[in-house]
CSV table of C-alpha atoms in Angstrom, one decimal:
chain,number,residue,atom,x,y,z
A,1,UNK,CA,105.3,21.0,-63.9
A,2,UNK,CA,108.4,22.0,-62.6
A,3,UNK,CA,108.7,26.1,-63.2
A,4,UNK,CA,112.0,28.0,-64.9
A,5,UNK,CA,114.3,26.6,-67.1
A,6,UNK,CA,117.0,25.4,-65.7
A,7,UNK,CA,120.3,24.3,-67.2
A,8,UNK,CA,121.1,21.5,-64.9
A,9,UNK,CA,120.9,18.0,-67.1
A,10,UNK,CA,118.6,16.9,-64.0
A,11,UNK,CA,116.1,19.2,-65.4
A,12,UNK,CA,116.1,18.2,-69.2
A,13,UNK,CA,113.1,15.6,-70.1
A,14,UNK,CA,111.6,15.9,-66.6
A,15,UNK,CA,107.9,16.1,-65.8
A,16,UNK,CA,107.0,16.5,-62.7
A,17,UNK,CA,104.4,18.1,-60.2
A,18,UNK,CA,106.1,21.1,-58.0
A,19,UNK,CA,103.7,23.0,-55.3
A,20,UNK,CA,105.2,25.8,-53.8
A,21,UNK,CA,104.0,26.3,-50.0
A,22,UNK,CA,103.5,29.9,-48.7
A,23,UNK,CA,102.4,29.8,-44.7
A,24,UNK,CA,101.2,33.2,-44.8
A,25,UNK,CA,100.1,35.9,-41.9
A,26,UNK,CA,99.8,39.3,-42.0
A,27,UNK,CA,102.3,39.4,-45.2
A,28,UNK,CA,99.9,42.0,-46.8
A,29,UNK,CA,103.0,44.5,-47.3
A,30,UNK,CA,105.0,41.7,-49.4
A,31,UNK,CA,103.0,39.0,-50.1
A,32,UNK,CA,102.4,40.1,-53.0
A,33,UNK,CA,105.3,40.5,-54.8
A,34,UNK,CA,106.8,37.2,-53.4
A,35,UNK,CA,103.4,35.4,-54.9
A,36,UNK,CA,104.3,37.3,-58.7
A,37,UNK,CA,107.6,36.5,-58.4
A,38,UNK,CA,107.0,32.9,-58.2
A,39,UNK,CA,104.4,33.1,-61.0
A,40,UNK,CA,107.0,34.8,-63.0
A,41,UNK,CA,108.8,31.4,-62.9
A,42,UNK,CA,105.3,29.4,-63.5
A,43,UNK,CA,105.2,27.3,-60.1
A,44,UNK,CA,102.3,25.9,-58.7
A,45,UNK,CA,100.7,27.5,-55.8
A,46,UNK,CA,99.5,27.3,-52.6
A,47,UNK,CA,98.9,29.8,-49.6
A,48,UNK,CA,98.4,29.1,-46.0
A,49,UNK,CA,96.3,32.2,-44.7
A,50,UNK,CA,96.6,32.0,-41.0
A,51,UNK,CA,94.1,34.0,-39.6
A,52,UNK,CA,96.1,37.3,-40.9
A,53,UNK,CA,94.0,40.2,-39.8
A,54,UNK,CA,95.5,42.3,-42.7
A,55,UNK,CA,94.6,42.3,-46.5
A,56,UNK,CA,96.9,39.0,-46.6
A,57,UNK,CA,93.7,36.6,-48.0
A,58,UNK,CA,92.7,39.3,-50.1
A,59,UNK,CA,96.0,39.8,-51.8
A,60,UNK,CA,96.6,36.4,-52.2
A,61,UNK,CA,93.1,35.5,-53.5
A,62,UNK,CA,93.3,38.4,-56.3
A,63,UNK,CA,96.7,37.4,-57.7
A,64,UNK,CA,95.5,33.7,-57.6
A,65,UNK,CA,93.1,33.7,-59.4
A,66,UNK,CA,93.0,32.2,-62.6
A,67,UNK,CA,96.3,30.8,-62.6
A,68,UNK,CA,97.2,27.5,-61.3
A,69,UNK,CA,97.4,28.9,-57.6
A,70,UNK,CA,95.3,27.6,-54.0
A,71,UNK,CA,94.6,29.3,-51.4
A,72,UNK,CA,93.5,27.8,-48.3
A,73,UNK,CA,92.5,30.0,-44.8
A,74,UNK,CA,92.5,29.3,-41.3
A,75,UNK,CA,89.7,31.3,-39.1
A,76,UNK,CA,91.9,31.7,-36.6
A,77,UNK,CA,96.1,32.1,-36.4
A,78,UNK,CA,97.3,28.7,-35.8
A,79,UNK,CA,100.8,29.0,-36.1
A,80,UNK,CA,103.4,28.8,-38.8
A,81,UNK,CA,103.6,24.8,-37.7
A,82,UNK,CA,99.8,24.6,-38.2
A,83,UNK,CA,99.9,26.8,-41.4
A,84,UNK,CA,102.9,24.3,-43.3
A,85,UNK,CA,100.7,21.1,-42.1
A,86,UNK,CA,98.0,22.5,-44.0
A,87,UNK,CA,99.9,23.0,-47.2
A,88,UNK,CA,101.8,19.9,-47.4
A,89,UNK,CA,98.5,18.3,-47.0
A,90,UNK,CA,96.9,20.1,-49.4
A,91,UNK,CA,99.5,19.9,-51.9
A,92,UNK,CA,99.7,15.9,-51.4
A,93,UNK,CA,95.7,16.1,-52.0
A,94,UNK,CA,96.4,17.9,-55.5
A,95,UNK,CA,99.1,15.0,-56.3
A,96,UNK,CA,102.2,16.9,-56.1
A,97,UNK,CA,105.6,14.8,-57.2
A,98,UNK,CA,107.4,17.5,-55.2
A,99,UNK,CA,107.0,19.9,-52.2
A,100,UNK,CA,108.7,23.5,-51.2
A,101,UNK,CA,108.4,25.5,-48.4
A,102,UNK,CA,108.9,29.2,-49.1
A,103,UNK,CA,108.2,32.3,-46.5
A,104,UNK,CA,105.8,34.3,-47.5
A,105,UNK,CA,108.1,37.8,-45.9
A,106,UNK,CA,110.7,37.9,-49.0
A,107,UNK,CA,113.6,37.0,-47.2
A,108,UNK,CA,114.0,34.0,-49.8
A,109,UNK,CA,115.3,33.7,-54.0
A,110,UNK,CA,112.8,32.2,-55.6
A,111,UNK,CA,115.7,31.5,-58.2
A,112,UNK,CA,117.2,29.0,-55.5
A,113,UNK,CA,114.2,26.7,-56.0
A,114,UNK,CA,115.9,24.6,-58.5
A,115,UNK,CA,119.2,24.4,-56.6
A,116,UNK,CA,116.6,22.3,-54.3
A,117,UNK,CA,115.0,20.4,-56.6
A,118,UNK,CA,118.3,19.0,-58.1
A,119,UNK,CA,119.1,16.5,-55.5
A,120,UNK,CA,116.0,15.2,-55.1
A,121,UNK,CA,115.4,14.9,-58.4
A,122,UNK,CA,118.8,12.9,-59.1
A,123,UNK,CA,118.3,11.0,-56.3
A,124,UNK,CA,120.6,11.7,-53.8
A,125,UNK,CA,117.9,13.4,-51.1
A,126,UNK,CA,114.7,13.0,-50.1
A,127,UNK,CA,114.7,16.4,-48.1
A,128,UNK,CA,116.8,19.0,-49.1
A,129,UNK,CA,117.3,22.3,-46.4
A,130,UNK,CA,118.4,25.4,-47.8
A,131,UNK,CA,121.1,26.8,-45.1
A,132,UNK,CA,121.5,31.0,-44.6
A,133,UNK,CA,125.2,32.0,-44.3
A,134,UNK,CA,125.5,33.0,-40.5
A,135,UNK,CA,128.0,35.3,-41.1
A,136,UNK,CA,125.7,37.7,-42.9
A,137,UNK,CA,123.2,37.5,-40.6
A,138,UNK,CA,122.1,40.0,-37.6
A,139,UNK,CA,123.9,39.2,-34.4
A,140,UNK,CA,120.2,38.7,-32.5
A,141,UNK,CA,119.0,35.9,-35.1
A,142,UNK,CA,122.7,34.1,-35.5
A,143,UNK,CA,122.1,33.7,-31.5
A,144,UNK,CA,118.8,32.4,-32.1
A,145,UNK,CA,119.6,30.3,-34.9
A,146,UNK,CA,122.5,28.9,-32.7
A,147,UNK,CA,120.6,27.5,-30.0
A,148,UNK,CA,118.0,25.7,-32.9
A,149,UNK,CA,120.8,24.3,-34.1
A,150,UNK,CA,121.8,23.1,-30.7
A,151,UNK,CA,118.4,21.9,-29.6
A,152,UNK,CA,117.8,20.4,-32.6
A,153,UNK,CA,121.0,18.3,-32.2
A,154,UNK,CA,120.0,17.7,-28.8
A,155,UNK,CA,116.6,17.0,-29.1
A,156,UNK,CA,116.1,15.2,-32.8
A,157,UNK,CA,119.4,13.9,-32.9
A,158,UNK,CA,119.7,16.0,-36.4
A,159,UNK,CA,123.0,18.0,-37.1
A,160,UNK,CA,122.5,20.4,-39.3
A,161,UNK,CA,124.1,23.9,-40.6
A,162,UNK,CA,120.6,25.7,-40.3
A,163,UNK,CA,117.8,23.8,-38.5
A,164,UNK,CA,115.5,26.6,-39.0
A,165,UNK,CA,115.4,27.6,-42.5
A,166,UNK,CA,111.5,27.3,-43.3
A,167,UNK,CA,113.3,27.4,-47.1
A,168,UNK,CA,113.0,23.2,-47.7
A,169,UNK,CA,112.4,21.0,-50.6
A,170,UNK,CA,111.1,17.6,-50.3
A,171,UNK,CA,109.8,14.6,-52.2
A,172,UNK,CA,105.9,12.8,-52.1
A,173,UNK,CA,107.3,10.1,-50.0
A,174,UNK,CA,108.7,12.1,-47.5
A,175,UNK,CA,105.9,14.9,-47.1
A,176,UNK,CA,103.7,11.5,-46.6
A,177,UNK,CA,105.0,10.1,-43.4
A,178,UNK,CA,105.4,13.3,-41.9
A,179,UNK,CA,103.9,13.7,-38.2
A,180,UNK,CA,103.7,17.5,-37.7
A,181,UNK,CA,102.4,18.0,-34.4
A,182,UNK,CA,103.8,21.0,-33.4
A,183,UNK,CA,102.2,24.3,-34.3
A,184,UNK,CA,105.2,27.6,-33.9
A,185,UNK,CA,108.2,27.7,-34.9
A,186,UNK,CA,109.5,24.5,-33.5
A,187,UNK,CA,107.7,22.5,-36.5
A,188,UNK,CA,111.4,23.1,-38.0
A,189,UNK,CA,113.2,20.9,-35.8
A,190,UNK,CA,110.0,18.7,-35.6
A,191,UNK,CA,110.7,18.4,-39.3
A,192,UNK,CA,114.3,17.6,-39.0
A,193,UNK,CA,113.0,14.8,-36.6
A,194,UNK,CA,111.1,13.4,-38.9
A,195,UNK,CA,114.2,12.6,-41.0
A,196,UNK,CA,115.7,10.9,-38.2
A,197,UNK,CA,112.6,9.0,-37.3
A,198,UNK,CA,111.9,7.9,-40.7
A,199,UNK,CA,116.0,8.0,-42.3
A,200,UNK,CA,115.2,10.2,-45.0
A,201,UNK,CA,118.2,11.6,-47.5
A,202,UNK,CA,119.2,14.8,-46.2
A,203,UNK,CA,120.7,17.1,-48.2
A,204,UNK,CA,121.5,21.0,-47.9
A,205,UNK,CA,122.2,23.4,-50.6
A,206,UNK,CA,123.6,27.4,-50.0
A,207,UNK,CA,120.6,29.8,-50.0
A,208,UNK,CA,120.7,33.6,-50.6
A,209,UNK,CA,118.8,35.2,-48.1
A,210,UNK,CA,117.3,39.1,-49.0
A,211,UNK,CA,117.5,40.8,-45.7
A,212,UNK,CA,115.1,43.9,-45.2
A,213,UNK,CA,113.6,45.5,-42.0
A,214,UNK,CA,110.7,43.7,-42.8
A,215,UNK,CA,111.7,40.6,-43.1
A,216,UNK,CA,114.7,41.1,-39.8
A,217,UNK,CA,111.5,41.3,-37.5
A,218,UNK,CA,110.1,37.8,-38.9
A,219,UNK,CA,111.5,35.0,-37.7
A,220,UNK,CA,113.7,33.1,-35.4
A,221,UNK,CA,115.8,35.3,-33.2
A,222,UNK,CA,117.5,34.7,-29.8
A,223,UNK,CA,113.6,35.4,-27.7
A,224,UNK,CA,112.1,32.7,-29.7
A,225,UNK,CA,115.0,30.1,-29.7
A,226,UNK,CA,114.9,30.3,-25.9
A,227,UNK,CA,110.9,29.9,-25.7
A,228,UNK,CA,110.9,27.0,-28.3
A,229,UNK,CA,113.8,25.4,-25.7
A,230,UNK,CA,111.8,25.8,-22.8
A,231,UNK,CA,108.7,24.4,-24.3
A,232,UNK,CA,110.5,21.4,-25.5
A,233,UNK,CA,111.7,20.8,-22.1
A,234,UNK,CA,108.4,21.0,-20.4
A,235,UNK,CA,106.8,18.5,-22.9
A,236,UNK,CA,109.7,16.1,-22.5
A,237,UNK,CA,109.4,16.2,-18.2
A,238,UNK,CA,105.6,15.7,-18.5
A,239,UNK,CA,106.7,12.6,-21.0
A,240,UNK,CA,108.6,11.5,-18.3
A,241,UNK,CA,106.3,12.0,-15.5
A,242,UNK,CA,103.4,10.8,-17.0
């Protein structure tokens, strides 16, 4: 059932299944007020332990239970792209009408969920991408950030104002044709392909973003950006040599 009240007409006689997807590792210092945050506001569910080494799984498993929460774990860390494969699966597998991503380090509002929903729900998107204002952001992440944007243009063939926002919303028809292949940070992009590949609705809404220290070391900053480039240009000469 979809979670707050919200005063948006879009809302008002609406039923419909809403799983919230945490990809999860080592969050042990926050994960647990993001999880009662979102219980606050009655969502559904569902963390991605990735093979955190921390009390992450414990954390989770303590404030999930009994309420209408999932946790899944992977014996090993996979990767944030491995971690969100797992959830949107698992949340397609519990029947869900509709899908958001949320990170699990408390740099998102859970009060922005509905702003999410309310495209999707009118009919007007079949994604929806929350997008950070870049102004506010640290100089070392805008860079990063940047360059996704760029690749992800370049790459994808997607413009978008923030290609790396792991803050998206999305409807049972899109989550099911879906290909996520890759397993870091570049399942973002990947994503944003998959809405070219399969001309989905894209919408994006404003997000607030809660900067902290903890949260400023998680992330795509201007290191990562430039590793996820080079990969992608690896992987596209072997596609051409091979």
């Amino acid at each position: 059932m979809l979670g707050n009240s919200n005063d948006d007409p879009a809302f008002r006689n609406l039923s419909a299944e809403v799983y919230i997807v945490l990809p999860a590792y080592n969050e042990s210092k926050v994960i647990g007020n993001v999880i009662e945050e979102l219980k606050e506001r009655n969502w559904n569910i569902i963390v991605v332990d990735d093979g955190s080494s921390d009390e992450t799984y414990k954390i989770a498993n303590d404030l999930l239970e009994n309420y209408k929460g999932f946790i899944y774990r992977h014996s090993i860390n996979r990767g944030v792209g491995a971690a969100l494969k797992t959830g949107i699966e698992a949340a397609l597998q519990k029947n869900a009408d509709l899908i958001v991503t949320f990170d699990a380090d408390g740099q998102h509002d859970p009060d922005d969920i509905n702003s999410l929903l309310v495209p999707i729900i009118k009919g007007d998107a079949d994604i929806v991408n929350g997008y950070r204002n870049f102004e506010e952001m640290p100089l070392s992440k805008k860079l990063g950030n940047q360059i996704m944007n760029i690749i992800t243009w370049i790459f994808y063939g997607v413009r978008v104002k923030d290609s790396q926002t792991g803050f998206k919303a999305f409807d049972r028809k899109a989550a099911q044709v879906f290909e996520i292949h890759s397993r870091g940070f570049g399942v973002i992009s990947e994503i944003m392909g998959e809405v070219k590949r399969h001309d989905l609705k894209l919408k994006e809404v404003p997000i607030k973003t809660i900067y902290t220290d903890y949260s400023m070391a998680k992330g795509t900053n201007l290191k990562v950006g430039l590793k996820i480039l080079f990969k992608l240009i690896m992987n596209l000469f072997r596609r051409v040599l091979s």
